[in-house]
Amino acid sequence: MPSPPPLTDLKVLEFAGLAPGPFAGLLLADSGASVLRIDRLPSHPAASPLPTSDQLTRHKASIAVDLKSPRGVALIRRLALAADVLIDPFRPGVLEKLSLGPSSLLPLNPRLIYARLTGFRRDGAYSTMAGHDINYLAVSGALSLLGRKHEKPYAPVNLLADFAGGGLPLVLGILLALHARTTTGRGQLVEANMVDGASYLATFPRFALKTPVGSRPRGENLLDGGCPFYDTYETAVPGEYVAVGALEPQFYAELLRGLGLEGDARFAGARQGEREGWGEMREVFERVFRTRTRGEWEAVFKGGDACVTPVLGYGELERGKGREGDQRPVVGLGETPLLAVVRGADGKRQGQGQGVEGEGYSGTALAPGDGGVKVLEEWMGWREGGDFEVGDGGVVLKDKAKL
């Protein structure tokens, strides 16, 4: 039997926000942490609470709190005394105005790790502006690298700034602060922003701008679509593609064999790096790849080193085709696996526990108040009706002395 997940017993207060904050909370929850989301009150308190648009909710619970009320603020301050981590996803100054900023809460709980995430830098030129993933990528420099030759830059959904540049670095900061706490006994303020996070992700291509690997204009380099043996190609079925990454000479030679071009002097190994021939090479590759279906090409290159793979969609992965479609924890831990995503899974690779509804392909909405009563009892020993009550004003402590 595996031991409990590594963050078991960690208590996390997550203020409801947009994607990167909930994603950070999701990573902590998947690692065993008890994550309590603080939701705003519904706009019409008398109505039944509706789920938020946030679907990054597995293993979490929620309470609704009126943060405009002194009693609501007092409740959060009490919870912060018991919390290990607080996640602030708001623009600068929002929680500070409520006396819930780090200068207010860290003195109350010196072990608290106060983790806050913004899009732009707090001390930068855009700090007061609204923005989204595409804006953070734009001012970080990363967006200038993305796009085909002679085309405008494009943002790849909201993967790079929100999640890879925002949520992940925030969790890294939390884990570093937790490690430091084992030595110092104290928590600290953790700050992340998506501009710096995206720029950090772009470290290699930024360095490559001053080397032959990436010094040409966008879309003309080795790894950005400019190279015919590092690109995607449509097959005989329109809309179905294969990905080619045959950079090394031995991989390139195997690619030519699979394509039936091994004896073609135009593409001999010695000419692989000759850019003047890349246009013709691409045209030939495009024509050859269209002669077979994606599945047929997969069979040709399966088990080999040509670095040719099918471009798979999540729909077909979810349906299951014998490929790597089962959703697993972000990392495998041999002795303390993270919580499973697939229902019924139990093992070091797929995680421990019974998994979740949707099995990683469908998110489950969390309505304000879902599961929160149980967490309040686990964290604080409070009981509904005795220590607190839940009404139209959200969660309210009954004993004013506890405020």
mmCIF file of C-alpha atoms in Angstrom, residues 63-237:
data_model
loop_
_atom_site.group_PDB
_atom_site.id
_atom_site.type_symbol
_atom_site.label_atom_id
_atom_site.label_comp_id
_atom_site.label_asym_id
_atom_site.label_seq_id
_atom_site.Cartn_x
_atom_site.Cartn_y
_atom_site.Cartn_z
ATOM 1 C CA ILE A 63 -17.668 28.092 1.332
ATOM 2 C CA ALA A 64 -19.404 31.332 0.340
ATOM 3 C CA VAL A 65 -18.321 34.374 2.333
ATOM 4 C CA ASP A 66 -19.451 37.978 2.183
ATOM 5 C CA LEU A 67 -16.116 39.779 1.964
ATOM 6 C CA LYS A 68 -17.865 43.144 2.100
ATOM 7 C CA SER A 69 -18.995 42.343 5.621
ATOM 8 C CA PRO A 70 -16.724 42.793 8.665
ATOM 9 C CA ARG A 71 -17.992 39.434 9.888
ATOM 10 C CA GLY A 72 -16.982 37.831 6.599
ATOM 11 C CA VAL A 73 -13.512 39.346 6.801
ATOM 12 C CA ALA A 74 -13.210 38.204 10.426
ATOM 13 C CA LEU A 75 -14.105 34.678 9.361
ATOM 14 C CA ILE A 76 -11.310 34.630 6.776
ATOM 15 C CA ARG A 77 -8.851 35.914 9.357
ATOM 16 C CA ARG A 78 -9.809 33.060 11.679
ATOM 17 C CA LEU A 79 -9.359 30.517 8.892
ATOM 18 C CA ALA A 80 -5.988 32.040 8.013
ATOM 19 C CA LEU A 81 -4.808 31.201 11.526
ATOM 20 C CA ALA A 82 -5.198 27.505 10.704
ATOM 21 C CA ALA A 83 -4.113 27.609 7.052
ATOM 22 C CA ASP A 84 -0.692 26.701 5.731
ATOM 23 C CA VAL A 85 -1.160 28.384 2.355
ATOM 24 C CA LEU A 86 -3.353 31.198 1.049
ATOM 25 C CA ILE A 87 -3.756 31.741 -2.712
ATOM 26 C CA ASP A 88 -4.533 35.315 -3.782
ATOM 27 C CA PRO A 89 -5.455 35.468 -7.517
ATOM 28 C CA PHE A 90 -6.624 39.085 -7.594
ATOM 29 C CA ARG A 91 -5.209 42.254 -9.078
ATOM 30 C CA PRO A 92 -2.898 44.209 -6.769
ATOM 31 C CA GLY A 93 -4.594 45.795 -3.775
ATOM 32 C CA VAL A 94 -7.888 43.865 -3.731
ATOM 33 C CA LEU A 95 -7.276 41.826 -0.564
ATOM 34 C CA GLU A 96 -5.163 44.560 0.970
ATOM 35 C CA LYS A 97 -8.184 46.877 0.940
ATOM 36 C CA LEU A 98 -10.079 44.248 2.916
ATOM 37 C CA SER A 99 -7.325 43.974 5.537
ATOM 38 C CA LEU A 100 -6.604 40.488 4.201
ATOM 39 C CA GLY A 101 -3.262 41.267 2.594
ATOM 40 C CA PRO A 102 0.062 39.747 3.661
ATOM 41 C CA SER A 103 0.866 42.601 6.042
ATOM 42 C CA SER A 104 -2.382 41.828 7.896
ATOM 43 C CA LEU A 105 -2.338 38.016 7.897
ATOM 44 C CA LEU A 106 1.338 37.061 8.195
ATOM 45 C CA PRO A 107 1.678 38.639 11.660
ATOM 46 C CA LEU A 108 -1.391 36.665 12.780
ATOM 47 C CA ASN A 109 0.009 33.372 11.478
ATOM 48 C CA PRO A 110 3.795 33.500 11.058
ATOM 49 C CA ARG A 111 3.764 30.034 9.449
ATOM 50 C CA LEU A 112 1.381 31.095 6.688
ATOM 51 C CA ILE A 113 2.623 30.998 3.108
ATOM 52 C CA TYR A 114 0.848 33.854 1.392
ATOM 53 C CA ALA A 115 0.976 33.090 -2.349
ATOM 54 C CA ARG A 116 -0.264 35.728 -4.727
ATOM 55 C CA LEU A 117 -0.427 35.666 -8.499
ATOM 56 C CA THR A 118 -0.910 38.513 -10.947
ATOM 57 C CA GLY A 119 -0.791 38.775 -14.725
ATOM 58 C CA PHE A 120 1.490 41.780 -15.086
ATOM 59 C CA ARG A 121 4.310 42.600 -12.687
ATOM 60 C CA ARG A 122 3.140 44.373 -9.555
ATOM 61 C CA ASP A 123 5.874 46.960 -10.015
ATOM 62 C CA GLY A 124 5.745 47.151 -13.804
ATOM 63 C CA ALA A 125 4.387 49.561 -16.384
ATOM 64 C CA TYR A 126 1.134 47.619 -16.792
ATOM 65 C CA SER A 127 0.399 46.826 -13.144
ATOM 66 C CA THR A 128 -2.950 48.635 -13.000
ATOM 67 C CA MET A 129 -4.253 47.313 -16.303
ATOM 68 C CA ALA A 130 -6.565 44.386 -16.999
ATOM 69 C CA GLY A 131 -5.187 41.635 -19.182
ATOM 70 C CA HIS A 132 -5.401 38.042 -20.312
ATOM 71 C CA ASP A 133 -2.968 35.327 -21.354
ATOM 72 C CA ILE A 134 -2.339 36.893 -24.766
ATOM 73 C CA ASN A 135 -1.439 40.247 -23.184
ATOM 74 C CA TYR A 136 1.003 38.749 -20.698
ATOM 75 C CA LEU A 137 2.664 36.766 -23.491
ATOM 76 C CA ALA A 138 2.834 39.916 -25.599
ATOM 77 C CA VAL A 139 4.753 42.045 -23.116
ATOM 78 C CA SER A 140 6.949 39.132 -21.964
ATOM 79 C CA GLY A 141 8.450 38.765 -25.445
ATOM 80 C CA ALA A 142 7.311 35.158 -25.785
ATOM 81 C CA LEU A 143 4.443 35.944 -28.161
ATOM 82 C CA SER A 144 6.862 37.439 -30.701
ATOM 83 C CA LEU A 145 8.344 33.947 -31.173
ATOM 84 C CA LEU A 146 5.083 32.181 -32.001
ATOM 85 C CA GLY A 147 3.770 32.033 -35.551
ATOM 86 C CA ARG A 148 4.535 31.032 -39.110
ATOM 87 C CA LYS A 149 6.699 32.950 -41.523
ATOM 88 C CA HIS A 150 5.030 36.120 -42.807
ATOM 89 C CA GLU A 151 2.068 35.575 -40.466
ATOM 90 C CA LYS A 152 1.029 37.483 -37.372
ATOM 91 C CA PRO A 153 2.021 36.134 -33.935
ATOM 92 C CA TYR A 154 -0.525 33.780 -32.399
ATOM 93 C CA ALA A 155 -1.239 32.701 -28.843
ATOM 94 C CA PRO A 156 -1.645 28.929 -28.268
ATOM 95 C CA VAL A 157 -4.977 28.918 -26.410
ATOM 96 C CA ASN A 158 -4.099 30.096 -22.863
ATOM 97 C CA LEU A 159 -1.511 27.466 -22.050
ATOM 98 C CA LEU A 160 1.683 29.458 -21.812
ATOM 99 C CA ALA A 161 0.942 32.433 -19.579
ATOM 100 C CA ASP A 162 -2.035 31.317 -17.480
ATOM 101 C CA PHE A 163 -0.964 27.788 -16.696
ATOM 102 C CA ALA A 164 2.686 27.181 -17.570
ATOM 103 C CA GLY A 165 3.776 30.732 -16.722
ATOM 104 C CA GLY A 166 1.353 31.436 -13.876
ATOM 105 C CA GLY A 167 -0.110 28.485 -11.993
ATOM 106 C CA LEU A 168 2.977 26.277 -12.173
ATOM 107 C CA PRO A 169 5.498 28.877 -10.934
ATOM 108 C CA LEU A 170 3.127 29.770 -8.109
ATOM 109 C CA VAL A 171 3.089 26.147 -6.971
ATOM 110 C CA LEU A 172 6.868 26.002 -7.301
ATOM 111 C CA GLY A 173 7.107 29.054 -5.063
ATOM 112 C CA ILE A 174 4.748 27.477 -2.526
ATOM 113 C CA LEU A 175 6.779 24.281 -2.427
ATOM 114 C CA LEU A 176 10.025 26.237 -2.040
ATOM 115 C CA ALA A 177 8.475 28.232 0.798
ATOM 116 C CA LEU A 178 7.261 25.023 2.462
ATOM 117 C CA HIS A 179 10.781 23.644 2.261
ATOM 118 C CA ALA A 180 12.224 26.842 3.724
ATOM 119 C CA ARG A 181 9.662 26.661 6.528
ATOM 120 C CA THR A 182 11.081 23.329 7.655
ATOM 121 C CA THR A 183 14.293 25.200 8.486
ATOM 122 C CA THR A 184 13.082 28.629 9.562
ATOM 123 C CA GLY A 185 9.741 27.654 11.071
ATOM 124 C CA ARG A 186 8.203 30.647 9.332
ATOM 125 C CA GLY A 187 6.067 31.190 6.266
ATOM 126 C CA GLN A 188 6.591 34.010 3.825
ATOM 127 C CA LEU A 189 5.151 35.974 0.941
ATOM 128 C CA VAL A 190 5.353 34.195 -2.429
ATOM 129 C CA GLU A 191 4.856 36.328 -5.522
ATOM 130 C CA ALA A 192 4.420 35.134 -9.095
ATOM 131 C CA ASN A 193 3.288 36.867 -12.248
ATOM 132 C CA MET A 194 2.578 35.549 -15.708
ATOM 133 C CA VAL A 195 4.886 37.945 -17.510
ATOM 134 C CA ASP A 196 7.956 36.730 -15.630
ATOM 135 C CA GLY A 197 6.714 33.134 -15.763
ATOM 136 C CA ALA A 198 6.258 33.196 -19.540
ATOM 137 C CA SER A 199 9.613 34.904 -19.991
ATOM 138 C CA TYR A 200 11.291 32.235 -17.875
ATOM 139 C CA LEU A 201 9.699 29.514 -20.013
ATOM 140 C CA ALA A 202 11.210 31.243 -23.043
ATOM 141 C CA THR A 203 14.747 31.074 -21.672
ATOM 142 C CA PHE A 204 16.036 28.676 -24.335
ATOM 143 C CA PRO A 205 14.465 30.356 -27.402
ATOM 144 C CA ARG A 206 15.512 33.759 -26.011
ATOM 145 C CA PHE A 207 19.121 32.577 -25.823
ATOM 146 C CA ALA A 208 18.727 30.960 -29.247
ATOM 147 C CA LEU A 209 17.975 34.366 -30.800
ATOM 148 C CA LYS A 210 21.736 34.967 -30.665
ATOM 149 C CA THR A 211 22.688 31.587 -32.141
ATOM 150 C CA PRO A 212 22.134 29.924 -35.541
ATOM 151 C CA VAL A 213 19.288 27.894 -34.029
ATOM 152 C CA GLY A 214 16.958 30.880 -33.690
ATOM 153 C CA SER A 215 18.542 34.007 -35.148
ATOM 154 C CA ARG A 216 16.339 34.249 -38.239
ATOM 155 C CA PRO A 217 12.902 35.912 -38.400
ATOM 156 C CA ARG A 218 9.900 34.122 -36.866
ATOM 157 C CA GLY A 219 8.971 30.968 -38.757
ATOM 158 C CA GLU A 220 12.339 30.587 -40.485
ATOM 159 C CA ASN A 221 14.263 28.771 -37.761
ATOM 160 C CA LEU A 222 14.973 25.173 -36.885
ATOM 161 C CA LEU A 223 12.246 24.726 -34.252
ATOM 162 C CA ASP A 224 9.518 27.213 -35.197
ATOM 163 C CA GLY A 225 8.186 25.750 -38.438
ATOM 164 C CA GLY A 226 10.964 26.913 -40.717
ATOM 165 C CA CYS A 227 12.547 23.478 -41.003
ATOM 166 C CA PRO A 228 10.868 20.731 -43.127
ATOM 167 C CA PHE A 229 12.112 17.877 -40.954
ATOM 168 C CA TYR A 230 10.663 19.526 -37.807
ATOM 169 C CA ASP A 231 7.058 20.245 -38.738
ATOM 170 C CA THR A 232 3.578 18.753 -39.132
ATOM 171 C CA TYR A 233 2.127 17.274 -42.310
ATOM 172 C CA GLU A 234 -1.376 16.484 -43.465
ATOM 173 C CA THR A 235 -2.013 12.888 -44.476
ATOM 174 C CA ALA A 236 -4.401 11.283 -46.978
ATOM 175 C CA VAL A 237 -7.328 12.040 -44.664
#
